[in-house]
Short mmCIF file of C-alpha atoms in Angstrom, two decimals:
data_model
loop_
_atom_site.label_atom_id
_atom_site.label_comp_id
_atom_site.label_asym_id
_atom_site.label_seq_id
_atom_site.Cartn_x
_atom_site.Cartn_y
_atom_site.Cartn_z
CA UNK A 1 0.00 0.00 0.00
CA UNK A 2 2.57 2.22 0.87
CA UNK A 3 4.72 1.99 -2.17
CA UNK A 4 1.58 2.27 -4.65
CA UNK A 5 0.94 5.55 -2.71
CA UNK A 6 4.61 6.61 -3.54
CA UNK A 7 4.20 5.10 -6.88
CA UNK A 8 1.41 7.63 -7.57
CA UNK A 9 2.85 10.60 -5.69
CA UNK A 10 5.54 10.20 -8.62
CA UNK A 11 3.51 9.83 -11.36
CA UNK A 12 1.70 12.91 -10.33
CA UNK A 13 5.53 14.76 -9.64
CA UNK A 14 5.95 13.65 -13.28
CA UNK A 15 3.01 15.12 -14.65
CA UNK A 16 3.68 18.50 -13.05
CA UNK A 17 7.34 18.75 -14.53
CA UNK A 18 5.70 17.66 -17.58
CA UNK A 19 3.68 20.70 -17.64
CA UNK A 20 6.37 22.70 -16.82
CA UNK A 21 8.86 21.87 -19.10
CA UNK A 22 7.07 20.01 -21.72
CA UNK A 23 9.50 17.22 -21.99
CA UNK A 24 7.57 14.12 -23.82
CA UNK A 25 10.06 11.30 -21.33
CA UNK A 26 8.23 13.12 -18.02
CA UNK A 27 4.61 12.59 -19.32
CA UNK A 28 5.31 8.90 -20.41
CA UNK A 29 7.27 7.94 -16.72
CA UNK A 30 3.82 9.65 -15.54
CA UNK A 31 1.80 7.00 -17.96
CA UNK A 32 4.22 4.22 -16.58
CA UNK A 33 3.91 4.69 -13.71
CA UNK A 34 0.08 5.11 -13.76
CA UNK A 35 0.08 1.69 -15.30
CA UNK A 36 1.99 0.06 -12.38
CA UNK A 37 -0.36 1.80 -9.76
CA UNK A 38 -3.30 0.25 -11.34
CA UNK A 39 -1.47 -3.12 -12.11
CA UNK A 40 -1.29 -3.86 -8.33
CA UNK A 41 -4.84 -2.40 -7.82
CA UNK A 42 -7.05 -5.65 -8.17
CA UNK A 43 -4.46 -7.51 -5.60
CA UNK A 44 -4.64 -4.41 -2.92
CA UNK A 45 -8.37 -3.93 -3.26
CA UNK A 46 -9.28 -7.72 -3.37
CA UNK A 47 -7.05 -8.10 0.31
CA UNK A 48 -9.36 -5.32 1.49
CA UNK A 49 -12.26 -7.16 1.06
CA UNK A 50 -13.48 -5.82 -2.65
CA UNK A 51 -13.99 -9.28 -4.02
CA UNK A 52 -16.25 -10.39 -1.54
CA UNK A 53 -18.29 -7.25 -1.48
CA UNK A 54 -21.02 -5.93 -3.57
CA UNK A 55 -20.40 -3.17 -5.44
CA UNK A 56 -17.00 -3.34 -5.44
CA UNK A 57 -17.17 -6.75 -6.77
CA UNK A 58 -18.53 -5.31 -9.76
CA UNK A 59 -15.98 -2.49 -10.20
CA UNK A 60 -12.90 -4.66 -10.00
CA UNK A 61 -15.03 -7.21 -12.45
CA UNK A 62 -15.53 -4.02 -15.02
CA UNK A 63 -12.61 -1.67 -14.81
CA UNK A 64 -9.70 -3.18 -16.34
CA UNK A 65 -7.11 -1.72 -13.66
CA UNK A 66 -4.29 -4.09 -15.44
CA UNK A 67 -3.89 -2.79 -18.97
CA UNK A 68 -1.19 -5.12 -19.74
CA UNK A 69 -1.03 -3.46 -23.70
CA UNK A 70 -0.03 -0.50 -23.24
CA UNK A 71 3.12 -1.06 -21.00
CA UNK A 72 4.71 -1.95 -23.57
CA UNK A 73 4.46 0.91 -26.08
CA UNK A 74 4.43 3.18 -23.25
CA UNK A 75 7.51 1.95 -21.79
CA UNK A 76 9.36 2.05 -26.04
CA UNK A 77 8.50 5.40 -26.23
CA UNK A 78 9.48 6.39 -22.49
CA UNK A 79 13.13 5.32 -23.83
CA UNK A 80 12.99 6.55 -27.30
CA UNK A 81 12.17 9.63 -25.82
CA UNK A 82 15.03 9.66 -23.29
CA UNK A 83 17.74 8.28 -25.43
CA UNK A 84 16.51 11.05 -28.39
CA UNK A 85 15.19 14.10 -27.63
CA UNK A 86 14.61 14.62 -31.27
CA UNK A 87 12.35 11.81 -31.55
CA UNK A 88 8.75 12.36 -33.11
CA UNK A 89 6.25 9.93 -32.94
CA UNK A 90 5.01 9.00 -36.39
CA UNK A 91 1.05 8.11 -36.65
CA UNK A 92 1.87 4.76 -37.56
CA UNK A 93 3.32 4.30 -34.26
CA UNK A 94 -0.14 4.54 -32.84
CA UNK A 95 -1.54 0.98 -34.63
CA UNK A 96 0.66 -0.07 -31.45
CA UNK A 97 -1.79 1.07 -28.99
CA UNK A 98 -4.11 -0.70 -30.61
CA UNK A 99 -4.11 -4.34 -29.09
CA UNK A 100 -4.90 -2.10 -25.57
CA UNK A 101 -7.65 0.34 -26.94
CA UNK A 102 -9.54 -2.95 -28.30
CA UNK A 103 -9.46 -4.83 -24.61
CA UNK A 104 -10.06 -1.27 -23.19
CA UNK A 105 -13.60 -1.44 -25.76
CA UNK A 106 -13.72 -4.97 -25.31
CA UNK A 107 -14.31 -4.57 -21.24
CA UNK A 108 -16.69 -1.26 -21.90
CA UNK A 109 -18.86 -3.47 -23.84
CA UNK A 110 -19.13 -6.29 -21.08
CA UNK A 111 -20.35 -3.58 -18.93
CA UNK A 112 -22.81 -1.99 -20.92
CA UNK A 113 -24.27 -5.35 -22.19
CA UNK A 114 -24.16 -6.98 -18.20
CA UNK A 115 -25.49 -3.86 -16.29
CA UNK A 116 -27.67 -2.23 -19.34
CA UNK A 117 -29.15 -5.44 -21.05
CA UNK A 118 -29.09 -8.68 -19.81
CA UNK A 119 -28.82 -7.12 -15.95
CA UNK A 120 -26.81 -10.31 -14.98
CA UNK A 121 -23.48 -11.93 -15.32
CA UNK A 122 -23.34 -12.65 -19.27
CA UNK A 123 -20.47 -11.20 -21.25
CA UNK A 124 -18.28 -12.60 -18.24
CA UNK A 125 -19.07 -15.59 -15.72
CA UNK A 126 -18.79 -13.74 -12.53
CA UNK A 127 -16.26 -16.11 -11.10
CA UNK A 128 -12.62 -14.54 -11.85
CA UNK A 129 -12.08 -11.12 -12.83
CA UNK A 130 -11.25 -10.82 -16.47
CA UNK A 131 -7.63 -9.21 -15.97
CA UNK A 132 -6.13 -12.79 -14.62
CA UNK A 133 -7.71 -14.68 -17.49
CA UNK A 134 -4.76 -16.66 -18.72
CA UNK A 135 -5.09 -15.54 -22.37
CA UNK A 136 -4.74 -11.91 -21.41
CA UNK A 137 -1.81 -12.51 -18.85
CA UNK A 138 0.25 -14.64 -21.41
CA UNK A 139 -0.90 -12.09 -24.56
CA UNK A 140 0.47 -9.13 -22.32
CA UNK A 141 3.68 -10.76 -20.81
CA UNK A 142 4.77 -11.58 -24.43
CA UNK A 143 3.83 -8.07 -25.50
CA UNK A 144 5.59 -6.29 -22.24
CA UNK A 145 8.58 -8.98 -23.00
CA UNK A 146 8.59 -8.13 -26.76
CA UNK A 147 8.53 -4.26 -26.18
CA UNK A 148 11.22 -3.71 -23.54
CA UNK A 149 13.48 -6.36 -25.30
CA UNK A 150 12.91 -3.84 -28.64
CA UNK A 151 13.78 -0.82 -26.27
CA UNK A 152 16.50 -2.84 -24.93
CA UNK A 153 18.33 -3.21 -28.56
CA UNK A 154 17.55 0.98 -29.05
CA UNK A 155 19.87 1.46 -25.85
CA UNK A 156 22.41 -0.54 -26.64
CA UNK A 157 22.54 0.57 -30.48
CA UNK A 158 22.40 4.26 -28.70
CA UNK A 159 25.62 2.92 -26.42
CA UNK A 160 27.61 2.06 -29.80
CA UNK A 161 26.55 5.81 -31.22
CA UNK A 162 27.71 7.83 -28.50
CA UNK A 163 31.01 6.02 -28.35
CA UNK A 164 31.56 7.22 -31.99
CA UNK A 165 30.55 10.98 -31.32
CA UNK A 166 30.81 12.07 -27.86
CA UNK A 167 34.43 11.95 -25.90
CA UNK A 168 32.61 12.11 -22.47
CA UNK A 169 30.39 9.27 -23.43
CA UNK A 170 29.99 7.69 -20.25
CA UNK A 171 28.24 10.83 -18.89
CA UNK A 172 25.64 10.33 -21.41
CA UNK A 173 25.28 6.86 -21.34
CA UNK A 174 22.14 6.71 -19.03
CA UNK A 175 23.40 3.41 -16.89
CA UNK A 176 20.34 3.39 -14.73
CA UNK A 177 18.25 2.76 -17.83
CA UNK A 178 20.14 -0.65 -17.96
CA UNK A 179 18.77 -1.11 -14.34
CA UNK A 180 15.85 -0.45 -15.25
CA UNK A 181 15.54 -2.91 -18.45
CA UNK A 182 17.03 -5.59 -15.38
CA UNK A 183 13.88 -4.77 -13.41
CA UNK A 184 11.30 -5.26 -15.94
CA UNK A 185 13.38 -8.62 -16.14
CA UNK A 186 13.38 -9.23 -12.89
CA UNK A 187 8.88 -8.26 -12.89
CA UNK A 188 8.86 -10.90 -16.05
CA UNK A 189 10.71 -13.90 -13.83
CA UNK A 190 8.33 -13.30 -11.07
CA UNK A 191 5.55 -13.25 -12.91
CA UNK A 192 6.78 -16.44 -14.51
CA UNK A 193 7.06 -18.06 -10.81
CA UNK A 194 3.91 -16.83 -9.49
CA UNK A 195 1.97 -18.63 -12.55
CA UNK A 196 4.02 -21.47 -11.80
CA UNK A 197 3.71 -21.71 -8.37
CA UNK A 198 -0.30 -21.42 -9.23
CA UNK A 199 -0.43 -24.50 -11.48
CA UNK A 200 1.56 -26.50 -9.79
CA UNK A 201 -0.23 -25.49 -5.64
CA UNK A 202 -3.28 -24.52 -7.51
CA UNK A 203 -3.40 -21.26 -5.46
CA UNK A 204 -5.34 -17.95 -5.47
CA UNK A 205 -4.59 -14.54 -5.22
CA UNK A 206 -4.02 -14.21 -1.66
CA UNK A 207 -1.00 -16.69 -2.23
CA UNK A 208 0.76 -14.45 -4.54
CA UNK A 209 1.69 -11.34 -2.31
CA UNK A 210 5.25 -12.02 -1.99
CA UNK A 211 4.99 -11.08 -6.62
CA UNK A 212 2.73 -8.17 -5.81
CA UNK A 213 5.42 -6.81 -3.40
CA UNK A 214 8.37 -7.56 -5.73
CA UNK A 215 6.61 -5.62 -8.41
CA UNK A 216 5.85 -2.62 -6.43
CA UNK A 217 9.68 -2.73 -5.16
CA UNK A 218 10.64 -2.31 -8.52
CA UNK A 219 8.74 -0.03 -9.96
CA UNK A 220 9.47 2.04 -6.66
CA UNK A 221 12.39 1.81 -8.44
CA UNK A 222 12.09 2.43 -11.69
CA UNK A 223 9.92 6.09 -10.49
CA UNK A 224 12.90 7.37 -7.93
CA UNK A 225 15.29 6.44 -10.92
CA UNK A 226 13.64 7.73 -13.52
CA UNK A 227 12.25 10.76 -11.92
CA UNK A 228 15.36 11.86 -10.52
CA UNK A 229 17.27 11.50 -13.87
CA UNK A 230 19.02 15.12 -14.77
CA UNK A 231 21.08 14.28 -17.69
CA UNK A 232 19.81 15.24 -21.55
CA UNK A 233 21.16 13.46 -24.52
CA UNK A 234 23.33 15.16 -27.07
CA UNK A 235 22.44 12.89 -30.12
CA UNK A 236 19.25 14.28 -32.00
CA UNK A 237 18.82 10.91 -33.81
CA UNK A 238 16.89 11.42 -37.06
CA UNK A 239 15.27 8.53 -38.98
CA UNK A 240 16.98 5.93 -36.34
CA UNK A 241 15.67 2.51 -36.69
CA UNK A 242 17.27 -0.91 -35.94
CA UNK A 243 17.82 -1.52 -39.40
CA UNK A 244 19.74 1.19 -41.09
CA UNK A 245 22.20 4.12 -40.55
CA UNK A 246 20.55 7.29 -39.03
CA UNK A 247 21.09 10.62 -39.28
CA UNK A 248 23.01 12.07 -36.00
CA UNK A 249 23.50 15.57 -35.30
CA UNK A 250 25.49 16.54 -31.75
CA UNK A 251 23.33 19.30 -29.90
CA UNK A 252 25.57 21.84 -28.43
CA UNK A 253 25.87 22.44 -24.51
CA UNK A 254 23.07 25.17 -24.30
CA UNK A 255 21.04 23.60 -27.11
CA UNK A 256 20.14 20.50 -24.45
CA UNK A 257 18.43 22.29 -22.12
CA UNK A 258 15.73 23.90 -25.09
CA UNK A 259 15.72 21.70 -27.61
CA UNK A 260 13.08 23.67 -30.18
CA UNK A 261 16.27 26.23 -29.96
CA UNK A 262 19.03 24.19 -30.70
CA UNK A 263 21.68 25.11 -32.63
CA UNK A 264 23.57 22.23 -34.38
CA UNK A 265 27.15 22.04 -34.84
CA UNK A 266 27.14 20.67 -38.27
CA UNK A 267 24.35 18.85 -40.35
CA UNK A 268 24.92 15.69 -42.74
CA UNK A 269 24.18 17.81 -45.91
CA UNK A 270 26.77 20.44 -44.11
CA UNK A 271 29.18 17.42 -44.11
CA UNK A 272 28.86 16.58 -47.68
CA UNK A 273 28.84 19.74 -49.26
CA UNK A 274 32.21 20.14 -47.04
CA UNK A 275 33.19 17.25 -48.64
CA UNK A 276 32.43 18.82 -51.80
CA UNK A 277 33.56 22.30 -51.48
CA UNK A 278 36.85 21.86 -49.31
CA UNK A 279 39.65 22.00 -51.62
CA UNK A 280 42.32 20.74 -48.53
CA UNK A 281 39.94 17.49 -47.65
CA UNK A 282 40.05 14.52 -50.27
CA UNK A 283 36.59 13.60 -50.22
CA UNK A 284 37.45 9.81 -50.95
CA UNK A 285 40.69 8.81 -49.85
CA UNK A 286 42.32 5.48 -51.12
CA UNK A 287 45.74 5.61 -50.11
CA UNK A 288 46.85 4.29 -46.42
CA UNK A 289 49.50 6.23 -45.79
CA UNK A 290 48.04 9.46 -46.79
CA UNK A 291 45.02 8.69 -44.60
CA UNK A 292 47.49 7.46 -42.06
CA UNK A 293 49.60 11.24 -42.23
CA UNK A 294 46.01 12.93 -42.36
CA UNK A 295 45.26 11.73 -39.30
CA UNK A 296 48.57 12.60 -37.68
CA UNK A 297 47.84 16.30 -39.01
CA UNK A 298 44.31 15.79 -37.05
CA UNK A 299 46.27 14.25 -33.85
CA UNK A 300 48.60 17.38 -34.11
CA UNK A 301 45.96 19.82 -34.37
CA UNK A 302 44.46 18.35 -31.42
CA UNK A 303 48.16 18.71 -29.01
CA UNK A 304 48.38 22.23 -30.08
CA UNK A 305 44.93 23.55 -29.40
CA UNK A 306 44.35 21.29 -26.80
CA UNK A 307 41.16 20.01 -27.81
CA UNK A 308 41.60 17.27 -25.51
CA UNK A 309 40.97 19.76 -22.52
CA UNK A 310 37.37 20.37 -23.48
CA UNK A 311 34.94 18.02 -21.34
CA UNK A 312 32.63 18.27 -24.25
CA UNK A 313 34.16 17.46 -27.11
CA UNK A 314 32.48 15.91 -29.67
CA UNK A 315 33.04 14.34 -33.26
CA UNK A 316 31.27 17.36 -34.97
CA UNK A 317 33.19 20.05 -33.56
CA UNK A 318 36.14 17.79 -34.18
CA UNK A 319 34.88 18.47 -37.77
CA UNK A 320 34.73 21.79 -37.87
CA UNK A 321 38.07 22.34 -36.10
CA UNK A 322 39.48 20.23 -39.19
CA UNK A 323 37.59 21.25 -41.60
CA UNK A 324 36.54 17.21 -42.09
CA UNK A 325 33.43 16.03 -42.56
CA UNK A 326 32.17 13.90 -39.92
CA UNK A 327 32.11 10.77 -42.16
CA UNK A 328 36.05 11.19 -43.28
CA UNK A 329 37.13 11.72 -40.18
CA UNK A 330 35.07 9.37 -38.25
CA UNK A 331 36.61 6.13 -40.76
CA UNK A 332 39.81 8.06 -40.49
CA UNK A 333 39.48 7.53 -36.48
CA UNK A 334 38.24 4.71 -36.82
CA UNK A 335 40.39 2.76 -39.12
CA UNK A 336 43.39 3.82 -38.84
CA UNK A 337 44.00 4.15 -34.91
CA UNK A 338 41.77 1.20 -34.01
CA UNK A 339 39.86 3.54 -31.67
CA UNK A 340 36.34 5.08 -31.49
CA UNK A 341 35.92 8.53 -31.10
CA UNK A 342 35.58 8.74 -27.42
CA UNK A 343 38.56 6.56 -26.70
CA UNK A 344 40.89 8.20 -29.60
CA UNK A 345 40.12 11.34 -27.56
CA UNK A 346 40.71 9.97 -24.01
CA UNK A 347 44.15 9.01 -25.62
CA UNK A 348 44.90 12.17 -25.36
CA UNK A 349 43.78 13.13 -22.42
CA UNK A 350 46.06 10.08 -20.97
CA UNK A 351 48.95 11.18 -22.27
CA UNK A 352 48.57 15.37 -21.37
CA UNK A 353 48.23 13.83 -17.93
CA UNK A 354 51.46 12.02 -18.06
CA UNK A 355 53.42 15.04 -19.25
CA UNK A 356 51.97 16.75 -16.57
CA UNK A 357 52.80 13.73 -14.08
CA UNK A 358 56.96 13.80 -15.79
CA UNK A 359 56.49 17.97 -15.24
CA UNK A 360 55.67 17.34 -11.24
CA UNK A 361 52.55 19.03 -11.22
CA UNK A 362 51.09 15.72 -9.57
CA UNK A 363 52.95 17.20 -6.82
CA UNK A 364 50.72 20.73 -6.68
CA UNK A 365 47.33 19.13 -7.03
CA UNK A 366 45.69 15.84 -6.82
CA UNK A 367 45.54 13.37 -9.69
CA UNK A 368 42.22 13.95 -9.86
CA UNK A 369 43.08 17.68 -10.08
CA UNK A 370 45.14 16.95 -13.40
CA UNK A 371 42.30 14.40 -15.14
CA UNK A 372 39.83 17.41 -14.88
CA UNK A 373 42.39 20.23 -16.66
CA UNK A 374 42.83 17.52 -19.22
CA UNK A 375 39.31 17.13 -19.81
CA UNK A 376 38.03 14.05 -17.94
CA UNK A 377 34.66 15.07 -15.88
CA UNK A 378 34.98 11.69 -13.89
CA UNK A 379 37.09 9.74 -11.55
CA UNK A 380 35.87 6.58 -12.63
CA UNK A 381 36.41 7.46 -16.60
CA UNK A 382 39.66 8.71 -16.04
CA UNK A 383 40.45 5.71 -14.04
CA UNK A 384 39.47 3.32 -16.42
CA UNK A 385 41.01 5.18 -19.26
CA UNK A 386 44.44 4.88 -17.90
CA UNK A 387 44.34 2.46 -16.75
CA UNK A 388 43.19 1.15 -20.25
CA UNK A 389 46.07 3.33 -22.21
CA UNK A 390 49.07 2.40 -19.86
CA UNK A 391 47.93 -1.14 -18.11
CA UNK A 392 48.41 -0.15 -15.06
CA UNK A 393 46.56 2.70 -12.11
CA UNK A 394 47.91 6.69 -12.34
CA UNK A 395 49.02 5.26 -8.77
CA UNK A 396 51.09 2.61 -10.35
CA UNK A 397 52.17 4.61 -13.10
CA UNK A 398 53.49 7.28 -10.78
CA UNK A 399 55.32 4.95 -8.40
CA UNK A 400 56.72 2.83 -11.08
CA UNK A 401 58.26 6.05 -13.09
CA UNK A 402 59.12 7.57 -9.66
CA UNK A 403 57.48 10.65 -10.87
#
């Protein structure tokens, strides 16, 4: 009871911000969260006595509190929305509400033909209440299953992207949306073991309060997670599907916070008439070693402006720095230094630290101190990144060299 009442507190929290900043990811945590609220209802109510009680027999009979079809879509878009603040719904997108707008009719019509017309239990038997009828619990399991595994393969395809764009990836990399795909997992396994628990003990709903609670944990979860997310992504993904290459553009710092004013760095039809028009950029370049010398140029121009140093840097104004279109210098990353973007950046950022380590400034600040002027914006990143350049801790590294 408790954690249904938080449950909806949030939702309503999520509404409100929605109305006051008009970000699509608030209203659909709202409609999530909505969902869950009314997912446990039948189990709550029935424990206080609804069941057994005329009328509230009836209402938990009519209302279809679990609307197992649109958890699914809902939760897709909740993602979509989060991982691409660029994303627009398409009208086709709708057929997907479909399957729950048709059970939604489907349990208005039951009422209207029971209470209206035939004044008795006809359109249902009056025994069990219509939302545990095995054909609706499988039918939505598969769907919720189906839906979250989809939104699943968007995050991780979104994980590859910002890898290849962003050198600060890991602040944009949304890790507590993983969490939150392993609690839906974690709500699918229990429901699993509550249905077969039921077949095998034969038992009713009373038995199954231990699931009830494990779902409410979780999406307890899911709403101080989700509602207390801050960070905006910088990809405005156009066109982005599972199946094909999208169009990315990298919003700039300000542009995140308003995105109908954003301004971007540099377009794909910017990149190609660069391509075009640059006269000191070989639009297709065949030869290794003058893609190989290209890129040193590119390394060399990031040493001397320090490029490195900026938190923020991203593949596009990489671009414009070089006067490279993003697709050039991307494969040039790429290919020829075995590195994505973010890491062929952190590179860098290693070795300023280093030269800074052999200068003793390690010695008038903290090593932390130095992994921020470089550009790092984490402990853990520049940790790992070191660690991952050298093979061995800044600790290590500094003992080792006696620096």
């Amino acid at each position: 009871m408790v954690f249904l009442i938080h449950l909806a507190v949030y939702s309503i929290l999520s509404f409100k911000r929605y109305a006051d900043k008009r970000n699509p990811s608030d209203l659909l945590l709202a409609l999530l969260l909505l969902l869950g609220c009314l997912y446990a209802c039948p189990w709550m109510l029935g424990f206080a006595g609804w069941y057994d009680n005329q009328p509230y027999r009836d209402i938990l009979f009519y209302v279809p509190f679990q609307q197992l079809f649109f958890i699914g879509p809902v939760g897709l878009l909740y993602v979509l929305y989060l991982l691409n603040p660029g994303f627009k719904i398409k009208p086709k997108f709708f057929y997907h509400f479909l399957p729950g707008i048709l059970y939604l009719s489907y349990s208005i019509v039951c009422f209207v033909a029971d209470k209206f017309i035939y004044h008795s239990y006809v359109m249902m038997d009056g025994v069990q209440d219509p939302d545990f009828d095995n054909w609706y619990q499988y039918l939505g399991l598969i769907s919720i299953a189906a839906y979250f595994f989809t939104a699943y393969r968007y995050y991780i395809n979104y994980r590859k992207m910002i890898l290849n764009f962003l050198s600060n990836a890991d602040a944009f990399s949304f890790t507590w949306i993983r969490n939150f795909f392993v609690a839906v997992l974690a709500f699918i396994i229990s429901w699993l073991s509550i249905n077969f628990y039921s077949a095998v003990t034969g038992g009713s709903y009373t038995a199954s309060w231990w699931y009830f609670l494990i779902f409410s944990l979780l999406f307890y979860y899911i709403a101080i997670t989700g509602y207390s997310n801050n960070t905006a992504s910088r990809l405005y993904i156009k066109n982005w599907t599972l199946h094909s290459t999208p169009d990315i553009v990298v919003l700039t710092e300000g542009a995140q916070k308003m995105l109908n004013s954003y301004t971007p760095v540099q377009t794909k039809e910017d990149e190609w008439e660069e391509e075009k028009q640059t006269a000191t950029e070989p639009a297709t370049i065949n030869n290794n070693a003058a893609e190989a010398e290209l890129l040193e140029k590119v390394a060399l121009l990031i040493n001397e402006q320090q490029l490195y140093a900026d938190p923020g840097l991203s593949l596009t104004e990489l671009s414009v720095a070089t006067k490279m279109g993003l697709h050039v210098l991307s494969r040039l990353i790429n290919t020829h230094s075995g590195q994505n973007f973010n890491d062929y950046i952190n590179n860098f950022r290693v070795n300023a630290i280093i030269e800074k380590m052999k200068a003793g400034d390690n010695h008038k600040t903290t090593l932390l101190g130095l992994a921020y002027d470089c550009g790092f914006n984490s402990k853990t990143t520049f940790q790992r990144s070191f660690k991952k350049h050298t093979g061995t801790t800044p600790s290590a590294y500094i003992k080792t060299h006696n620096l």
